[in-house]
PDB file of C-alpha atoms in Angstrom:
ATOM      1  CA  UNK A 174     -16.460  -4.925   4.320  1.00  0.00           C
ATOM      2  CA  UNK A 175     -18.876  -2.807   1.554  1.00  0.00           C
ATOM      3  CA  UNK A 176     -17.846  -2.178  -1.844  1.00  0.00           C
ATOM      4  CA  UNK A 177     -17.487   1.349  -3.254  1.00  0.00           C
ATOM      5  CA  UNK A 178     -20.860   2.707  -2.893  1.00  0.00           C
ATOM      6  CA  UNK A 179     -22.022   6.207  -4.077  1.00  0.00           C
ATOM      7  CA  UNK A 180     -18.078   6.951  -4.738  1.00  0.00           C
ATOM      8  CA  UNK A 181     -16.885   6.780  -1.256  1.00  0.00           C
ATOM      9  CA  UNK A 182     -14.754   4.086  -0.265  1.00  0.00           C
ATOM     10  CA  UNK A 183     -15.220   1.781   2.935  1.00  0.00           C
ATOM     11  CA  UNK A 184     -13.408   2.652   6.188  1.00  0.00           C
ATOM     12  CA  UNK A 185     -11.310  -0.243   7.180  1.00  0.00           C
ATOM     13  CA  UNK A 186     -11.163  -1.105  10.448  1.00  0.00           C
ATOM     14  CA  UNK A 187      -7.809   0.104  12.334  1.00  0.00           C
ATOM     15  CA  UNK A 188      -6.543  -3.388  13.171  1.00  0.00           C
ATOM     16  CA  UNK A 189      -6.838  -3.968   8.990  1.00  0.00           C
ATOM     17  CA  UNK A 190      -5.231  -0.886   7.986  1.00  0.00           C
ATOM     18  CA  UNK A 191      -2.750  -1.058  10.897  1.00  0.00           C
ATOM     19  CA  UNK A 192      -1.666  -4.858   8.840  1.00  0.00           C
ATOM     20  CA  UNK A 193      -0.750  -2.847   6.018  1.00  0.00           C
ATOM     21  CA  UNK A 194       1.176  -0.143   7.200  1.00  0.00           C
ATOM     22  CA  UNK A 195       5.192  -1.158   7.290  1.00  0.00           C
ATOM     23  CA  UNK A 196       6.920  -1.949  10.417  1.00  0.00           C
ATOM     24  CA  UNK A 197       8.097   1.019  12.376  1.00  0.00           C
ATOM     25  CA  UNK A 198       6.221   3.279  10.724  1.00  0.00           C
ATOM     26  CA  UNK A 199       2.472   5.717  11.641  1.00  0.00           C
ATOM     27  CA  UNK A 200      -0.267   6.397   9.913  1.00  0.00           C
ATOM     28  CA  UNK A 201      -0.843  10.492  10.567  1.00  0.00           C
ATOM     29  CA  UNK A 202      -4.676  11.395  10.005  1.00  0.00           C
ATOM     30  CA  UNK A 203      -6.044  15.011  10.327  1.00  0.00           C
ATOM     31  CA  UNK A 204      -9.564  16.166  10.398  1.00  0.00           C
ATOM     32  CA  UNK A 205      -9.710  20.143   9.963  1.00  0.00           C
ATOM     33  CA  UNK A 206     -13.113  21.528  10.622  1.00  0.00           C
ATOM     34  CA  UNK A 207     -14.444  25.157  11.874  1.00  0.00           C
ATOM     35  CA  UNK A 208     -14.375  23.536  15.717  1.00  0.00           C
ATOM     36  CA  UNK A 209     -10.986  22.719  15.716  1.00  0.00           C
ATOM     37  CA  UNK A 210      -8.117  20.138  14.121  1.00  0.00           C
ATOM     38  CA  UNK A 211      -8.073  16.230  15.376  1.00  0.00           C
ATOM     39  CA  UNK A 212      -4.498  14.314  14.836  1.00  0.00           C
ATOM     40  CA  UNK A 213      -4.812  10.589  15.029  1.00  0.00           C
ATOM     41  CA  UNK A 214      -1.611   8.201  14.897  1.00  0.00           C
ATOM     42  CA  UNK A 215      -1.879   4.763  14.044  1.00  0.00           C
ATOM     43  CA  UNK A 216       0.967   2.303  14.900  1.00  0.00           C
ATOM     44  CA  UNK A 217       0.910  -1.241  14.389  1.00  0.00           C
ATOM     45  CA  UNK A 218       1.729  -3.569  16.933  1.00  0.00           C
ATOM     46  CA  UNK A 219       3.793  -6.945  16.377  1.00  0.00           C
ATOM     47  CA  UNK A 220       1.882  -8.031  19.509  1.00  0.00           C
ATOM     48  CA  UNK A 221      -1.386  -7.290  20.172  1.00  0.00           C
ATOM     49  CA  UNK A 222      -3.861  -4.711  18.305  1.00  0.00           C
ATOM     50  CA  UNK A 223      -2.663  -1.514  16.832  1.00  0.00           C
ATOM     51  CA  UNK A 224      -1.896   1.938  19.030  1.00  0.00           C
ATOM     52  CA  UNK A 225      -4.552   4.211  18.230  1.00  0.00           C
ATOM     53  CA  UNK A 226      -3.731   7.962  19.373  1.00  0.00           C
ATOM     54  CA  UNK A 227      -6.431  11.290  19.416  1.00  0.00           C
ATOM     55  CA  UNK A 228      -5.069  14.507  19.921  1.00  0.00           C
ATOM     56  CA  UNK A 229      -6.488  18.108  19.344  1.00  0.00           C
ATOM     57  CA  UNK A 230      -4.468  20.478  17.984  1.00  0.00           C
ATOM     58  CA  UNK A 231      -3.426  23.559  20.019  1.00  0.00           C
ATOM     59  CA  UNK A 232      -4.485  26.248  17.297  1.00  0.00           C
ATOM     60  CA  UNK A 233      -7.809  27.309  16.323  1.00  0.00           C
ATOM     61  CA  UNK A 234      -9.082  26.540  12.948  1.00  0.00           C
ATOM     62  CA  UNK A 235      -8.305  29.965  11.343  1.00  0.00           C
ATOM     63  CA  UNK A 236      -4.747  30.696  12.679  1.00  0.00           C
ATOM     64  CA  UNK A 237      -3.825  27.067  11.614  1.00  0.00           C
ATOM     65  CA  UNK A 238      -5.389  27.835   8.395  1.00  0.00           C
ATOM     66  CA  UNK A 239      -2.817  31.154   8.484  1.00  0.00           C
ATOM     67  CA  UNK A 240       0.034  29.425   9.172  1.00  0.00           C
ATOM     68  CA  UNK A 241      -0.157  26.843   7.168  1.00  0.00           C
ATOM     69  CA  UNK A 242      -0.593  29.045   3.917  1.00  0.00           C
ATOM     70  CA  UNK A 243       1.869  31.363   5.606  1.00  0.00           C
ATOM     71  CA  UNK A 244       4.589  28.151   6.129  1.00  0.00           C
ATOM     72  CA  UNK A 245       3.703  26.387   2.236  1.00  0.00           C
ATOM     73  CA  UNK A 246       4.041  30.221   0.819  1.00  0.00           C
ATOM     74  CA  UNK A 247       7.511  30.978   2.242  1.00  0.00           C
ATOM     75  CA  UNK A 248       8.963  27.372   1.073  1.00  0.00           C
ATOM     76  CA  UNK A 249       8.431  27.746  -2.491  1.00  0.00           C
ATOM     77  CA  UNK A 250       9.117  30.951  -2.379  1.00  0.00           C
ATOM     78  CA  UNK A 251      12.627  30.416  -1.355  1.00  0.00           C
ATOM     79  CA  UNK A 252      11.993  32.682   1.921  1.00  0.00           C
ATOM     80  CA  UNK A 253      14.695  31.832   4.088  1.00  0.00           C
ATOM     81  CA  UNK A 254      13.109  33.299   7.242  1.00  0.00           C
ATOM     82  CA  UNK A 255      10.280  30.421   7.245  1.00  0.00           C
ATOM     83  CA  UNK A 256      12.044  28.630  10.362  1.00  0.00           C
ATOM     84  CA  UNK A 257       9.533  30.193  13.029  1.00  0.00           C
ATOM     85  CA  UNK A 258       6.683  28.804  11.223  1.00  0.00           C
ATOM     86  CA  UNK A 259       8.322  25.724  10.646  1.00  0.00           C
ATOM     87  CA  UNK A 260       8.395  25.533  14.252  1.00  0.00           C
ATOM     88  CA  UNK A 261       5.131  26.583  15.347  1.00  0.00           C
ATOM     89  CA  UNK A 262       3.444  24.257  12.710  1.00  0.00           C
ATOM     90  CA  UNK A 263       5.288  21.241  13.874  1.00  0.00           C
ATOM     91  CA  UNK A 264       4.306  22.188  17.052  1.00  0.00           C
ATOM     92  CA  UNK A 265       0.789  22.921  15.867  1.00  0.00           C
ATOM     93  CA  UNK A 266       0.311  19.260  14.189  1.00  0.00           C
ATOM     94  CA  UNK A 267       2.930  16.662  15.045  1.00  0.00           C
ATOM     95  CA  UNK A 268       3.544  18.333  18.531  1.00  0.00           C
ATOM     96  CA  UNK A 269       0.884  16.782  19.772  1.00  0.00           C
ATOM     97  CA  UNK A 270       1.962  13.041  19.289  1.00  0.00           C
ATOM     98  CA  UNK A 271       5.310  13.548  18.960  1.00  0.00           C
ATOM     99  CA  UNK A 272       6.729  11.452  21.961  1.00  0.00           C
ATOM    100  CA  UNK A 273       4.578   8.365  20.104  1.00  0.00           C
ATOM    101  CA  UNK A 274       6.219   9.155  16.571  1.00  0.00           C
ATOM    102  CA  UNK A 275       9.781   9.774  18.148  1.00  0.00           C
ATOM    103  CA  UNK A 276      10.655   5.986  17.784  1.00  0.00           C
ATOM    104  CA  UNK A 277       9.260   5.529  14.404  1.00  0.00           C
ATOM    105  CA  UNK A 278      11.210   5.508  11.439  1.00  0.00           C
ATOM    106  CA  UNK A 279       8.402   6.535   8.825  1.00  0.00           C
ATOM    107  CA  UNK A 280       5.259   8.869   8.831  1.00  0.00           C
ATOM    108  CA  UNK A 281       2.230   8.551   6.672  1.00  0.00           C
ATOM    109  CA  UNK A 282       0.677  11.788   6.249  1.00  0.00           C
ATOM    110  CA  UNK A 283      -2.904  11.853   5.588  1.00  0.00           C
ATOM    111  CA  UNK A 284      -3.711  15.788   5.186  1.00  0.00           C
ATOM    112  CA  UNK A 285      -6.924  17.194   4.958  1.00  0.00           C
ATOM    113  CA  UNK A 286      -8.139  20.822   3.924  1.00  0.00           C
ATOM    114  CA  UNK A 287      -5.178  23.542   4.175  1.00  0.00           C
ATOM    115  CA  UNK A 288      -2.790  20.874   5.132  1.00  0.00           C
ATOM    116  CA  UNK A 289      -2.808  19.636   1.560  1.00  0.00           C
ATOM    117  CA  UNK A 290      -0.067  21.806   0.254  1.00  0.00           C
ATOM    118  CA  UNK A 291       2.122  21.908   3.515  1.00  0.00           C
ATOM    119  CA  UNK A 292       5.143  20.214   2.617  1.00  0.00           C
ATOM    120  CA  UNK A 293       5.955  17.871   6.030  1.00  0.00           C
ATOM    121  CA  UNK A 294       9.618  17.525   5.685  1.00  0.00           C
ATOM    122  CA  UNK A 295      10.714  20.893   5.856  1.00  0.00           C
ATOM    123  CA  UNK A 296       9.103  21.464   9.652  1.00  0.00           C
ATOM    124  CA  UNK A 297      11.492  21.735  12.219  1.00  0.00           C
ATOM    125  CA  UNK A 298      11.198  19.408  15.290  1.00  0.00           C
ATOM    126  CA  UNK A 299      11.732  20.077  18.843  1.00  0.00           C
ATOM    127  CA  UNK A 300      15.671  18.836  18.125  1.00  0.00           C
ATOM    128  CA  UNK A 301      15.982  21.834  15.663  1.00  0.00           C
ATOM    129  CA  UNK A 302      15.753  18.982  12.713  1.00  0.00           C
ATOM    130  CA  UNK A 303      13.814  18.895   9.706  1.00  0.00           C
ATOM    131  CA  UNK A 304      11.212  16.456  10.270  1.00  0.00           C
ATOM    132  CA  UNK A 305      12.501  14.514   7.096  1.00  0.00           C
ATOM    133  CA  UNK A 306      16.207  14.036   8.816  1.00  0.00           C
ATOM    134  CA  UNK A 307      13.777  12.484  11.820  1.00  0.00           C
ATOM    135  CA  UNK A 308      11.263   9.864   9.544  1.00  0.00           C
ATOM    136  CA  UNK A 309      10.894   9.185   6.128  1.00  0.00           C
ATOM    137  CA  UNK A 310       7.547  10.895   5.044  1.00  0.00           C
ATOM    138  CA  UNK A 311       5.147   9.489   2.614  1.00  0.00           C
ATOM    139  CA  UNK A 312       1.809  10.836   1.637  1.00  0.00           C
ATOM    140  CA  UNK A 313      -1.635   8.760   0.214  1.00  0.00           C
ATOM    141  CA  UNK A 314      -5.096  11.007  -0.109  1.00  0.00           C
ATOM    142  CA  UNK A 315      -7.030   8.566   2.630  1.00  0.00           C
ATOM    143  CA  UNK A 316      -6.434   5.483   4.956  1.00  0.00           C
ATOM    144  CA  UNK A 317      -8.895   3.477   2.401  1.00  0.00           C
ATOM    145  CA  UNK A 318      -6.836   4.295  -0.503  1.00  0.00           C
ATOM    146  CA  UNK A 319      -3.779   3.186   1.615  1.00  0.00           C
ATOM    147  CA  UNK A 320      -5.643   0.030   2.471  1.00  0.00           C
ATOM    148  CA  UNK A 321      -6.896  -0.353  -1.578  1.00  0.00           C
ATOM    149  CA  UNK A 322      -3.413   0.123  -2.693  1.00  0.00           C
ATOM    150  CA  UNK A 323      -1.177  -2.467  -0.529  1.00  0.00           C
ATOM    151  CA  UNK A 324      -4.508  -5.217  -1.338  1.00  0.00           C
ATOM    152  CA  UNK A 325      -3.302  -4.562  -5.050  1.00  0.00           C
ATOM    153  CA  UNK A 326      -0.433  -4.418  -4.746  1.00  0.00           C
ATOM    154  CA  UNK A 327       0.137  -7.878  -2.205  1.00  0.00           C
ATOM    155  CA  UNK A 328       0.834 -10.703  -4.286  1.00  0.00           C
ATOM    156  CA  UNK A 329      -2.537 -13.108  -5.298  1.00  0.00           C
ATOM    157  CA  UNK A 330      -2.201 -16.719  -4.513  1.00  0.00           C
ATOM    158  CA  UNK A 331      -2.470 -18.524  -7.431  1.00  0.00           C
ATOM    159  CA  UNK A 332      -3.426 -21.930  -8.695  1.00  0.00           C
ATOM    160  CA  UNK A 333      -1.137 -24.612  -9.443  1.00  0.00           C
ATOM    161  CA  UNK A 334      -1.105 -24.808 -13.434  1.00  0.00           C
ATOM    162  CA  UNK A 335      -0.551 -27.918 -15.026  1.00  0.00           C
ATOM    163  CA  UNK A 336       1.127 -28.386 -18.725  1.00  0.00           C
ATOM    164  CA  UNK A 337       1.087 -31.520 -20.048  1.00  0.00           C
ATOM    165  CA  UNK A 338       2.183 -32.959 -23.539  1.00  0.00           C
ATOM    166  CA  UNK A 339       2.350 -36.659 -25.104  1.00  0.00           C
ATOM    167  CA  UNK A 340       2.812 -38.138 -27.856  1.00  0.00           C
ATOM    168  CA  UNK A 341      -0.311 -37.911 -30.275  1.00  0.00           C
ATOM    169  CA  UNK A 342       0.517 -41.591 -32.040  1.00  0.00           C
ATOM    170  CA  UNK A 343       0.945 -43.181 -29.007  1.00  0.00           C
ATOM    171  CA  UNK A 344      -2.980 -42.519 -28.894  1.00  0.00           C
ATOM    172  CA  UNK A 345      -3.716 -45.358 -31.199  1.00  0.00           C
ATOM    173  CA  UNK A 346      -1.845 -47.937 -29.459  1.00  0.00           C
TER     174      UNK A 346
END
């Protein structure tokens, strides 16, 4: 693969980034842009290449835009009557691929523009559950920094060092 060029990082390829991922878990991706939101799931396989899954979201840009600031506003605010948007954003985002997440037992989110500040675990599922009583939700910035960080953080092979000590006046003999 390239190096960090120009302050991007390189796009691994799924079947890489799929390796790193834990077992049972998805990698959730979302590109928001003025024609419309793009979902993509990656699961890794124990046999065979990693699941790749495309959805579109079901909102325009703008009223996911809404809904999300709406659904982030009424959590930290304490507003109690936020479970109608928790609904409709689950629905929105993870409704899409949620028969394919349904067996997994972790989510990594990957958000991108107003899903930033959405906090995951407190949407409600189609089961009337908080998403986080579903998977265990993790966050990372990008699939490359995902990919970066498990490389650092897998264990180097190292060589076999070799300490040796004798007896300096057996030298002379």
């Amino acid at each position: 693969g390239r190096g960090f060029a120009g302050g991007r990082a390189p796009v691994p390829a799924a079947d890489a980034l799929a390796a790193t991922q834990p077992p049972r878990s998805g990698l959730v991706e979302f590109v928001v842009s003025p024609r419309g939101t793009w979902i993509m799931l990656l699961v890794p396989s124990p046999k065979g290449p990693p699941r790749l899954v495309l959805k579109a979201a079901p909102l325009p840009t703008a009223k996911l835009k809404t809904l999300a600031a709406d659904f982030t506003r009424q959590v930290s605010t304490r507003d109690l009557s936020f479970a109608a948007n928790a609904r409709a954003l689950y629905a929105a985002v993870l409704g899409p691929i949620d028969a394919e997440i349904a067996p997994l037992d972790q989510l990594i989110i990957v958000p991108h523009g107003p899903l930033w500040d959405v906090p995951f675990q407190a949407l409600q599922t189609p089961r009337q559950k908080y998403l986080i009583e579903e998977h265990a939700v993790a966050y990372v910035p990008s699939a490359s920094t995902l990919n970066a960080l498990e490389r650092r953080a897998r264990p180097r092979p190292s060589r076999p060092r070799v300490v040796a000590f004798g007896d300096p006046r057996l030298a002379d003999r």
